[in-house]
């Protein structure tokens, strides 16, 4: 080896480490052991059904950059963002630095010298090594001190943090003793190692530091290789699995996340065992980081119900780990890439999931409001909601096991095509005095540029009739040529699908599509976000392709075109807005209703603590609006209390479920307060002026 030029910043690689080439001997079994751990996981995933998750590569790469590389969701929590970023980036930097050393030494490329050596290999790497140690201490402080209830506490997690800290610390030991013994003129560029060198030099002889350096180097290597081999068998495997899970995530939004069922080919309806899930569902299980963010935002869990999205994922993962390997070893296998077993193949694996653990009990599964808060909160894009609905499907369609309130809803939809048992209203009673066209009565239905889809909640619930009347009046005032289906309208099937009766959903969907297509409908406006989501994301599979707008979106367009002109700011009191889950999280619309409220609220819109993508559910989705819940476990009252505590006098809504659920909740929680629940359309009509002379927002005016 040629002598080092002292004028060129660099250092001797593997100083004081004889036989350092042995690391490659030890690296081989390390990679074999670690690789086998990853192989076992992939083998388990393959027992699942096929799923297309490697299409649209550009979109997937974009999501990967935002959520995996940039940690887009992890950084939402400041404290977690600080320490997780330290661990994540620190590891990447240290891996890069180790790679540079290998290239420099074994490929004889002199890259570890000059400014690159000083700024990256010395200063930058040192700072990130220190960041890793601080991050570990922060994580340990949270686990041992604060102890947030949403986390999972295991000795494994503690040992992972301890080993990361030891690897980083011994790295600084090795660096510091090298700097001290060699009197490295560039040692100051490695500030942490340099400080350690100064301290060591004052209390140790060179001979002692040389011996400690050599022993620490091998110990550092042994711990590092041991960690690499062990990691795939622990939650640390998420460092590799979670980025893959993000890359293969659903790209179509939460509203389009439910899988179709081919009733002609399916052996079972819904999911009863792990192999009924797709390979992506099983990948989800291993991607979980146990952070508990999903459970922390779950409305059902917040009010004390047994549902915990985190525990569903972890319990399913435990079942997969405990049983899949033994079944695979006994010669059974999954459905393979094509979803079919070939003649002579071993039978598919059957690992029952229902009632195998508390988290996947019927009680827990039927507590879900389908709000998708869990999916929005998950930093690695796990899809909890579809798994819950898939399990519900089996309980409903195969076992006829679901809550009484939901059973009544299904019965009503089957016989009356709407979910409100015993309602005395007809679908067109709300139109009295408004002179609204009904498509069946029109000479030419194509004259209607828009179909106003009223929805069951608007037509059949008395409280919501003022909303659909207000919307209709605004459309007429703007000169929109619109019509309704009237008695030909039936439920879109959203409650049936979320409850788990996919067969009933498909029947209703096909019937509605046939009706709409027979009239040549092209554009639909609806005041129900659930109907909006169904038309937009689910009817296309039944040849129902329409331009769909939520009424707040369409009304905002009319205001921007000056076809509607709010004449005054009518609200002199504080107004807030409750984001409907199926308009906001499921479909990404947050601004249209707020723009309309800004036009009518003198003081602007006061945001709730949980709003937009972090909004808290009203409790009415997923069929829960029809279930009689215990008084102390009602999601609508939890949200109502937040609204009352905010000081708002008016809560604006954009959903019939939200309107009825929040009116009920606020009625129970407001005390002496006067808090009104009004749809955005009702408020806009008051601002535009009601030519019919009906003042349906008098309680909100001042």
XYZ file of C-alpha atoms in Angstrom:
702
model
C 0.000 0.000 0.000
C 1.415 3.385 -0.959
C 1.945 5.865 1.872
C -0.796 8.411 2.522
C -0.055 11.941 1.342
C -0.611 14.081 4.466
C -1.665 17.020 2.302
C -4.706 15.139 0.950
C -7.598 14.645 3.377
C -8.151 10.896 3.811
C -7.460 8.067 6.236
C -6.231 4.499 6.180
C -9.100 2.110 5.677
C -9.221 -0.785 8.184
C -6.429 0.692 10.277
C -5.363 -1.666 13.072
C -7.668 -4.442 11.830
C -5.656 -7.451 10.587
C -7.544 -10.128 8.655
C -10.357 -7.695 8.015
C -11.226 -9.639 4.874
C -12.854 -12.173 7.172
C -15.852 -9.865 7.306
C -16.891 -11.261 3.921
C -16.723 -14.771 5.316
C -19.085 -13.704 8.098
C -21.224 -11.638 5.722
C -22.270 -14.693 3.703
C -24.082 -16.537 6.547
C -25.486 -13.207 7.690
C -27.130 -12.642 4.318
C -28.293 -16.258 4.116
C -29.965 -16.109 7.526
C -31.508 -12.698 6.889
C -32.517 -13.646 3.361
C -34.256 -16.764 4.607
C -36.261 -14.634 7.029
C -37.463 -12.469 4.153
C -38.161 -15.536 2.006
C -40.413 -16.968 4.719
C -42.443 -13.772 4.739
C -42.811 -13.722 0.957
C -43.838 -17.379 1.047
C -46.617 -16.562 3.510
C -47.887 -13.689 1.364
C -48.163 -16.016 -1.611
C -50.923 -18.047 0.029
C -53.171 -15.066 -0.708
C -55.231 -14.371 -3.797
C -53.878 -12.410 -6.784
C -54.010 -8.628 -6.895
C -52.844 -6.132 -9.505
C -50.499 -3.804 -7.637
C -47.610 -3.190 -10.027
C -49.497 -1.181 -12.647
C -49.316 2.621 -13.079
C -45.620 2.666 -12.247
C -45.329 6.449 -12.513
C -48.024 7.023 -9.901
C -46.535 4.352 -7.672
C -43.092 5.882 -7.871
C -44.556 9.270 -6.984
C -46.302 7.796 -3.933
C -43.126 5.946 -2.967
C -41.107 9.162 -3.032
C -43.673 11.082 -0.988
C -44.545 8.477 1.633
C -41.515 6.184 1.786
C -38.522 8.386 1.027
C -39.935 11.684 2.268
C -41.857 10.014 5.136
C -44.884 12.150 4.277
C -47.247 10.653 6.839
C -44.736 9.882 9.568
C -43.800 13.537 9.935
C -47.364 14.537 10.854
C -46.500 13.810 14.483
C -43.695 16.196 15.453
C -42.037 14.137 18.177
C -42.228 10.899 16.211
C -41.045 12.751 13.107
C -37.867 13.900 14.860
C -36.730 10.527 16.149
C -38.009 8.395 13.262
C -36.324 10.666 10.727
C -33.113 10.307 12.720
C -33.291 6.528 12.632
C -34.371 6.395 9.007
C -31.954 8.911 7.509
C -29.170 7.936 9.893
C -29.291 4.349 8.717
C -29.301 5.399 5.066
C -26.296 7.653 5.612
C -24.369 5.017 7.581
C -25.106 2.373 4.938
C -23.892 4.786 2.262
C -20.721 5.486 4.235
C -20.017 1.766 4.656
C -20.541 1.259 0.930
C -18.068 4.038 0.176
C -15.457 2.305 2.360
C -15.971 -1.004 0.541
C -15.689 0.633 -2.891
C -12.593 2.574 -1.861
C -10.828 -0.488 -0.477
C -11.825 -3.381 -2.694
C -12.226 -1.672 -6.045
C -9.216 0.541 -5.435
C -11.177 3.646 -6.347
C -9.741 6.556 -4.329
C -13.061 8.181 -3.505
C -12.453 8.564 0.234
C -10.307 11.631 -0.048
C -10.421 15.379 -0.532
C -13.532 17.490 0.139
C -15.839 14.473 -0.234
C -14.011 12.707 2.574
C -14.145 15.758 4.819
C -17.710 16.887 4.236
C -19.524 13.601 3.718
C -17.480 10.711 5.057
C -16.375 12.647 8.133
C -18.627 15.568 9.102
C -21.930 14.488 7.578
C -21.670 10.853 8.685
C -20.624 11.881 12.200
C -23.581 14.216 12.622
C -26.043 11.595 11.460
C -24.467 8.969 13.672
C -25.072 11.298 16.605
C -28.618 11.934 15.356
C -29.271 8.173 15.414
C -28.207 7.943 19.050
C -30.359 10.913 20.045
C -33.279 9.405 18.126
C -32.909 6.115 19.988
C -32.902 7.923 23.332
C -36.028 9.861 22.310
C -37.787 6.654 21.302
C -36.782 4.929 24.535
C -37.928 7.919 26.580
C -41.333 7.695 24.986
C -41.576 3.958 25.511
C -40.303 3.935 29.086
C -41.565 7.322 30.226
C -44.572 8.717 28.378
C -45.925 5.268 27.339
C -48.648 6.330 24.848
C -51.478 3.763 24.990
C -51.563 3.381 21.205
C -48.087 1.767 21.087
C -47.350 -1.942 21.417
C -44.812 -2.628 24.149
C -42.534 -5.638 23.669
C -39.032 -6.569 24.741
C -38.232 -7.071 21.059
C -38.801 -3.380 20.324
C -36.562 -2.408 23.246
C -33.791 -4.722 22.090
C -33.958 -3.282 18.578
C -33.405 0.207 19.971
C -30.613 -0.991 22.271
C -28.771 -2.696 19.422
C -29.072 0.352 17.172
C -27.642 2.495 19.968
C -24.782 0.018 20.583
C -23.915 -0.105 16.873
C -23.753 3.687 16.688
C -21.837 4.066 19.954
C -19.208 1.439 19.133
C -18.739 3.115 15.768
C -17.755 6.311 17.573
C -15.452 4.305 19.893
C -13.625 2.887 16.884
C -13.389 6.291 15.217
C -12.267 8.123 18.342
C -9.450 5.725 19.262
C -8.180 5.742 15.667
C -8.071 9.549 15.650
C -6.302 9.633 19.013
C -3.603 7.045 18.243
C -2.849 8.229 14.688
C -2.974 11.939 15.572
C -5.236 12.291 12.526
C -4.759 15.854 11.192
C -8.285 15.724 9.762
C -9.854 14.348 12.915
C -11.602 17.619 13.738
C -13.902 17.047 10.753
C -15.378 14.148 12.724
C -16.550 16.185 15.735
C -18.090 13.399 17.809
C -15.187 11.028 17.283
C -12.734 13.876 17.851
C -14.235 14.767 21.236
C -14.091 11.118 22.239
C -10.456 10.995 21.042
C -9.517 13.999 23.217
C -11.129 12.452 26.283
C -9.565 9.038 25.661
C -6.116 10.513 24.986
C -6.127 12.192 28.383
C -6.815 8.987 30.345
C -5.444 6.115 28.206
C -2.146 5.049 26.714
C -1.786 4.428 22.999
C -1.311 0.691 23.647
C -4.614 0.536 25.552
C -6.483 2.430 22.859
C -5.004 0.192 20.136
C -6.238 -2.921 21.926
C -9.642 -1.415 22.646
C -9.930 -0.189 19.065
C -9.267 -3.656 17.633
C -11.695 -5.381 19.996
C -14.363 -2.730 19.504
C -14.050 -2.953 15.732
C -14.769 -6.688 15.731
C -17.512 -6.271 18.337
C -19.093 -3.499 16.214
C -18.955 -5.779 13.178
C -20.406 -8.753 15.044
C -23.313 -6.760 16.482
C -24.014 -5.156 13.096
C -24.048 -8.470 11.251
C -26.107 -10.088 13.991
C -28.622 -7.264 13.727
C -28.835 -7.661 9.936
C -29.454 -11.405 10.282
C -32.032 -10.980 13.073
C -33.957 -8.000 11.669
C -36.071 -9.907 9.081
C -37.523 -11.997 11.919
C -38.581 -8.917 13.902
C -40.650 -5.756 13.469
C -37.448 -4.170 12.131
C -38.268 -5.946 8.874
C -40.635 -3.046 8.199
C -37.594 -1.089 7.028
C -37.764 -3.174 3.844
C -41.388 -4.322 3.811
C -43.072 -0.970 4.469
C -41.556 0.755 1.406
C -42.771 -2.182 -0.696
C -46.199 -1.870 0.887
C -46.318 1.830 0.041
C -45.271 1.175 -3.547
C -48.074 -1.401 -3.958
C -50.746 0.685 -2.180
C -54.214 1.357 -3.574
C -53.984 4.344 -5.913
C -57.689 4.962 -6.409
C -58.568 6.494 -3.057
C -60.372 5.006 -0.095
C -63.729 5.320 -1.803
C -62.603 2.799 -4.426
C -60.828 0.416 -2.072
C -63.430 -2.367 -1.781
C -62.896 -5.449 -3.909
C -65.497 -6.862 -6.271
C -66.909 -10.358 -5.875
C -67.450 -12.575 -8.880
C -70.556 -14.371 -7.669
C -70.397 -16.896 -10.512
C -66.891 -18.097 -9.634
C -66.420 -17.379 -5.939
C -66.395 -20.447 -3.681
C -67.067 -18.255 -0.642
C -68.483 -14.784 -0.297
C -66.205 -12.634 1.788
C -63.204 -13.598 3.888
C -63.209 -16.350 6.491
C -59.569 -17.401 6.374
C -56.251 -15.786 5.572
C -56.015 -17.316 2.102
C -59.233 -15.518 1.154
C -57.312 -12.253 1.385
C -55.019 -11.131 -1.432
C -51.247 -11.296 -1.221
C -51.300 -7.500 -0.784
C -53.556 -7.873 2.255
C -51.045 -10.300 3.764
C -48.177 -7.969 2.896
C -50.066 -5.300 4.850
C -49.880 -7.461 7.951
C -46.081 -7.650 7.881
C -45.723 -3.968 6.980
C -47.342 -2.836 10.233
C -44.945 -0.866 12.439
C -47.152 -1.224 15.542
C -47.339 2.571 15.879
C -51.044 2.466 16.746
C -51.939 5.639 14.862
C -54.876 3.837 13.243
C -56.418 2.891 16.580
C -55.752 6.333 18.040
C -58.003 7.953 15.406
C -60.643 5.204 15.220
C -64.023 6.652 16.272
C -65.299 3.331 17.577
C -62.201 2.756 19.679
C -62.281 6.338 20.957
C -65.707 5.826 22.522
C -64.709 2.535 24.126
C -65.832 -0.117 21.650
C -63.842 -3.266 21.056
C -62.700 -2.309 17.549
C -58.975 -1.618 17.199
C -57.655 -1.463 13.616
C -54.115 -1.958 14.941
C -55.084 -5.128 16.793
C -56.936 -6.517 13.782
C -53.745 -6.237 11.742
C -51.527 -7.605 14.522
C -53.854 -10.490 15.383
C -54.089 -11.480 11.729
C -50.313 -11.250 11.480
C -49.912 -13.492 14.516
C -52.237 -16.059 12.976
C -50.270 -15.933 9.737
C -46.920 -16.346 11.476
C -48.086 -19.072 13.835
C -49.906 -21.291 11.360
C -48.805 -20.570 7.811
C -45.287 -22.005 8.146
C -46.454 -25.319 9.591
C -49.156 -25.696 6.953
C -46.725 -24.845 4.173
C -44.276 -27.374 5.594
C -47.001 -30.021 5.446
C -47.396 -29.552 1.716
C -50.339 -27.181 1.439
C -49.990 -24.040 -0.588
C -51.737 -20.925 -1.729
C -53.735 -20.208 -4.819
C -50.660 -18.975 -6.645
C -50.325 -16.138 -9.083
C -53.355 -17.122 -11.165
C -55.664 -17.664 -8.194
C -56.281 -21.315 -9.170
C -54.903 -24.646 -8.027
C -53.721 -26.960 -10.766
C -54.397 -30.705 -10.882
C -52.100 -32.448 -8.433
C -51.388 -29.288 -6.446
C -51.704 -29.477 -2.660
C -54.941 -27.985 -1.312
C -54.964 -24.281 -0.401
C -54.137 -23.247 3.139
C -57.085 -22.617 5.431
C -56.348 -20.419 8.442
C -59.672 -19.306 9.958
C -59.689 -15.732 11.223
C -63.146 -15.055 12.663
C -63.316 -15.322 16.444
C -59.746 -16.647 16.483
C -58.753 -13.488 18.368
C -60.748 -10.679 20.036
C -59.783 -8.158 17.380
C -61.474 -10.149 14.613
C -64.699 -10.903 16.438
C -68.068 -10.000 14.952
C -68.569 -7.441 17.718
C -65.403 -5.595 16.748
C -65.947 -5.836 13.000
C -69.485 -4.460 13.159
C -68.388 -1.423 15.180
C -66.628 0.095 12.152
C -68.148 3.276 10.684
C -66.096 2.855 7.464
C -64.729 6.388 7.912
C -61.212 5.365 6.711
C -59.493 7.432 9.413
C -57.297 4.390 10.093
C -56.126 4.254 6.477
C -55.465 7.986 6.377
C -53.395 7.835 9.575
C -51.284 4.813 8.654
C -47.763 5.932 7.697
C -47.193 2.811 5.572
C -50.588 2.788 3.754
C -52.058 -0.350 5.315
C -55.628 -0.963 4.122
C -57.556 -1.813 7.283
C -61.053 -0.902 6.083
C -61.278 -3.349 3.141
C -60.183 -6.171 5.441
C -62.982 -5.327 7.862
C -65.594 -5.164 5.094
C -64.341 -8.421 3.564
C -64.787 -10.202 6.902
C -68.232 -8.599 7.316
C -69.211 -9.977 3.913
C -68.598 -13.521 5.080
C -70.527 -13.003 8.305
C -73.467 -11.426 6.487
C -73.714 -13.484 3.298
C -72.502 -16.868 4.564
C -73.439 -16.849 8.244
C -76.324 -14.319 8.362
C -74.603 -12.978 11.480
C -74.928 -9.214 11.897
C -76.513 -6.710 14.311
C -80.296 -6.466 14.431
C -80.349 -2.836 13.294
C -78.313 -3.696 10.225
C -80.515 -6.711 9.545
C -83.572 -4.453 9.474
C -81.770 -2.137 7.048
C -80.977 -5.013 4.699
C -84.550 -6.287 4.877
C -85.887 -2.823 4.075
C -83.542 -2.372 1.125
C -84.560 -5.747 -0.244
C -88.288 -4.987 -0.018
C -88.492 -1.176 -0.303
C -85.183 -0.243 -2.006
C -84.297 2.105 0.845
C -82.757 1.569 4.307
C -85.449 3.218 6.468
C -87.871 0.573 7.775
C -91.398 1.818 8.277
C -90.970 5.276 6.749
C -94.280 6.936 5.873
C -92.799 9.252 3.257
C -92.710 8.789 -0.481
C -89.603 9.699 -2.440
C -91.185 12.711 -4.118
C -93.202 14.148 -1.212
C -90.448 16.687 -0.549
C -91.089 18.389 -3.930
C -94.485 19.760 -2.898
C -94.883 23.310 -4.220
C -91.557 23.368 -6.074
C -92.602 22.334 -9.606
C -89.688 19.970 -10.236
C -89.447 17.854 -13.369
C -89.557 14.075 -12.989
C -87.777 12.268 -15.794
C -90.505 9.693 -16.354
C -93.007 12.520 -16.955
C -90.836 14.535 -19.366
C -91.421 14.416 -23.116
C -87.666 14.503 -23.629
C -85.562 13.615 -20.541
C -82.458 14.728 -22.433
C -83.579 18.318 -21.899
C -82.392 17.938 -18.316
C -78.710 18.820 -18.237
C -78.409 17.494 -14.692
C -80.041 14.719 -12.714
C -80.519 15.752 -9.089
C -80.073 12.505 -7.167
C -81.942 13.117 -3.918
C -80.934 9.986 -2.047
C -82.799 8.082 0.659
C -81.557 10.317 3.465
C -82.745 13.434 1.650
C -86.110 12.186 0.434
C -87.206 10.014 3.341
C -85.839 11.694 6.484
C -87.882 14.713 7.500
C -84.938 16.641 8.907
C -83.078 16.486 5.578
C -85.956 17.614 3.384
C -85.014 21.233 4.004
C -81.572 20.419 2.564
C -82.805 18.936 -0.698
C -85.462 21.652 -1.036
C -82.759 24.287 -0.578
C -80.545 22.588 -3.165
C -83.405 22.367 -5.661
C -84.307 26.041 -5.162
C -80.686 27.066 -5.711
C -80.505 25.032 -8.924
C -83.720 26.626 -10.179
C -82.523 30.094 -9.192
C -79.298 29.544 -11.153
C -81.256 28.480 -14.219
C -80.041 24.893 -14.165
C -82.208 22.539 -16.187
C -82.485 19.562 -13.874
C -84.843 16.711 -13.110
C -85.230 13.956 -10.540
C -86.132 10.281 -10.827
C -88.776 10.556 -8.143
C -90.230 7.162 -7.296
C -87.887 5.440 -9.740
C -84.952 6.347 -7.540
C -83.761 3.613 -5.176
C -80.900 3.290 -2.708
C -77.486 3.317 -4.376
C -76.558 0.338 -2.205
C -73.892 2.046 -0.108
C -75.308 0.857 3.250
C -75.650 -2.696 1.900
C -72.070 -2.784 0.656
C -70.572 -1.346 3.859
C -72.652 -3.650 6.043
C -71.311 -6.556 4.006
C -74.193 -7.596 1.736
C -72.373 -7.328 -1.565
C -75.055 -9.281 -3.407
C -77.742 -6.744 -2.447
C -75.441 -3.879 -3.379
C -74.849 -5.343 -6.815
C -78.577 -5.868 -7.357
C -79.375 -2.242 -6.439
C -76.440 -0.903 -8.437
C -77.413 -2.735 -11.614
C -81.005 -1.595 -11.269
C -80.025 2.050 -10.837
C -77.553 1.935 -13.722
C -80.205 0.461 -16.010
C -82.608 3.258 -15.043
C -80.035 6.027 -15.421
C -78.742 4.736 -18.736
C -82.265 4.346 -20.100
C -82.707 8.106 -19.652
C -79.271 8.881 -21.070
C -78.094 10.528 -17.834
C -74.664 12.088 -18.162
C -74.323 14.383 -15.137
C -75.473 13.775 -11.569
C -75.585 16.131 -8.597
C -76.285 14.699 -5.164
C -76.315 16.071 -1.639
C -75.272 12.716 -0.148
C -71.506 11.992 -0.073
C -72.226 8.261 0.173
C -74.230 8.363 -3.065
C -71.541 10.607 -4.572
C -68.833 8.081 -3.692
C -70.866 5.155 -5.023
C -71.586 6.816 -8.372
C -68.020 8.045 -8.757
C -66.015 5.026 -7.630
C -68.218 1.944 -7.720
C -70.846 2.217 -10.467
C -68.321 2.302 -13.332
C -67.821 -1.457 -12.833
C -71.509 -1.868 -13.760
C -71.245 0.362 -16.854
C -72.428 3.382 -14.902
C -70.179 6.185 -16.141
C -71.356 9.633 -15.085
C -69.978 13.055 -14.292
C -70.768 13.226 -10.588
C -70.724 16.270 -8.310
C -71.495 16.696 -4.669
C -73.990 19.522 -4.258
C -71.367 21.744 -2.574
C -69.058 21.303 -5.569
C -71.791 22.120 -8.051
C -73.085 25.077 -6.042
C -69.563 26.449 -5.709
C -69.270 26.295 -9.492
C -72.553 28.194 -9.863
C -71.336 30.882 -7.442
C -67.994 31.214 -9.261
C -69.888 31.607 -12.563
C -72.064 34.266 -10.865
C -75.193 32.266 -11.622
C -75.764 32.441 -7.876
C -74.874 35.629 -6.032
C -74.911 35.619 -2.236
C -76.256 39.068 -1.332
C -75.100 39.270 2.236
C -73.062 37.598 4.916
C -75.895 36.116 6.892
C -74.082 34.426 9.746
C -73.185 36.832 12.515
C -72.348 33.983 14.848
C -69.440 31.541 14.891
C -69.765 28.810 12.274
C -67.733 25.661 11.899
C -67.784 22.881 9.327
C -67.892 19.147 9.919
C -66.164 17.288 7.075
C -68.189 14.283 5.890
C -65.904 11.245 5.715
C -67.154 10.194 2.277
C -66.665 13.658 0.812
C -63.370 14.424 2.508
C -61.158 11.453 3.270
C -62.760 9.094 0.767
C -62.786 11.568 -2.135
C -60.474 14.430 -1.208
C -62.999 17.312 -1.339
C -62.432 19.783 1.486
C -62.505 23.223 -0.120
C -65.833 23.523 -1.974
C -68.048 23.653 1.143
C -65.642 26.028 2.861
C -65.647 28.415 -0.099
C -69.429 28.556 0.055
C -69.395 29.145 3.808
C -66.864 31.939 3.417
C -69.430 33.686 1.237
C -72.123 33.583 3.903
C -70.274 33.629 7.237
C -69.364 37.125 8.388
C -66.601 35.832 10.665
C -65.373 33.118 8.339
C -65.206 29.419 9.174
C -63.854 28.363 12.539
C -62.028 25.047 12.120
C -62.526 22.246 14.593
C -59.491 20.628 16.176
C -60.073 17.552 14.030
C -60.909 18.693 10.530
C -60.216 18.019 6.863
C -58.337 14.713 6.457
C -58.196 14.334 10.246
C -61.908 14.981 10.751
C -63.737 12.834 13.294
C -66.640 10.720 12.028
C -70.273 11.514 12.869
C -70.764 7.805 13.540
C -73.320 7.172 10.792
C -71.313 5.356 8.135
C -70.898 1.634 7.622
C -74.524 0.994 8.564
C -73.995 2.340 12.081
C -76.664 5.051 11.629
C -79.238 2.286 12.006
C -77.764 0.541 15.059
C -78.972 1.313 18.579
C -75.723 1.965 20.441
C -75.115 2.110 24.205
C -75.511 5.713 25.479
C -71.914 5.827 26.706
C -70.432 4.565 23.425
C -71.939 6.817 20.787
C -69.571 8.264 18.218
C -71.961 11.102 17.339
C -71.878 12.371 20.919
C -68.074 12.354 20.948
C -68.064 14.559 17.843
C -70.930 16.677 19.186
C -68.978 17.384 22.361
C -66.026 18.607 20.295
C -68.361 20.939 18.381
C -69.976 22.257 21.567
C -66.573 22.777 23.196
C -65.354 24.718 20.145
C -67.779 27.535 20.921
C -69.419 27.373 17.491
C -73.051 28.442 17.271
C -73.663 26.838 13.866
C -72.167 23.598 12.556
C -72.486 23.330 8.793
C -72.718 19.880 7.245
C -72.784 18.422 3.764
C -74.271 14.997 4.370
C -77.708 13.738 5.449
C -76.176 11.167 7.797
C -74.025 13.854 9.423
C -77.037 16.141 9.803
C -79.165 13.566 11.645
C -76.326 12.100 13.699
C -74.999 15.484 14.827
C -78.421 16.901 15.610
C -79.004 13.923 17.867
C -75.553 14.188 19.459
C -75.618 17.943 19.965
C -79.092 17.690 21.428
C -77.670 15.399 24.083
C -74.513 17.429 24.773
C -75.242 21.133 24.225
C -76.794 21.846 27.617
C -77.955 25.471 27.656
C -76.077 26.290 24.442
C -77.916 27.181 21.239
C -76.092 25.207 18.547
C -77.714 24.717 15.134
C -76.949 22.003 12.579
C -77.533 23.242 9.023
C -76.520 22.038 5.600
C -74.312 24.292 3.500
C -77.130 24.515 0.920
C -79.557 25.798 3.556
C -77.125 28.551 4.533
C -76.388 29.483 0.925
C -80.091 29.753 0.114
C -80.535 32.218 2.962
C -77.675 34.312 1.573
C -78.912 34.166 -2.014
C -82.504 34.814 -1.050
C -85.460 32.472 -1.038
C -87.927 33.685 -3.653
C -90.532 31.271 -2.326
C -90.486 33.139 0.944
C -89.536 30.136 3.027
C -87.021 30.988 5.687
C -85.530 27.630 6.461
C -82.480 29.057 8.201
C -84.101 31.488 10.582
C -82.373 29.917 13.536
C -78.976 30.698 12.000
C -79.722 34.340 11.152
C -79.142 37.314 13.353
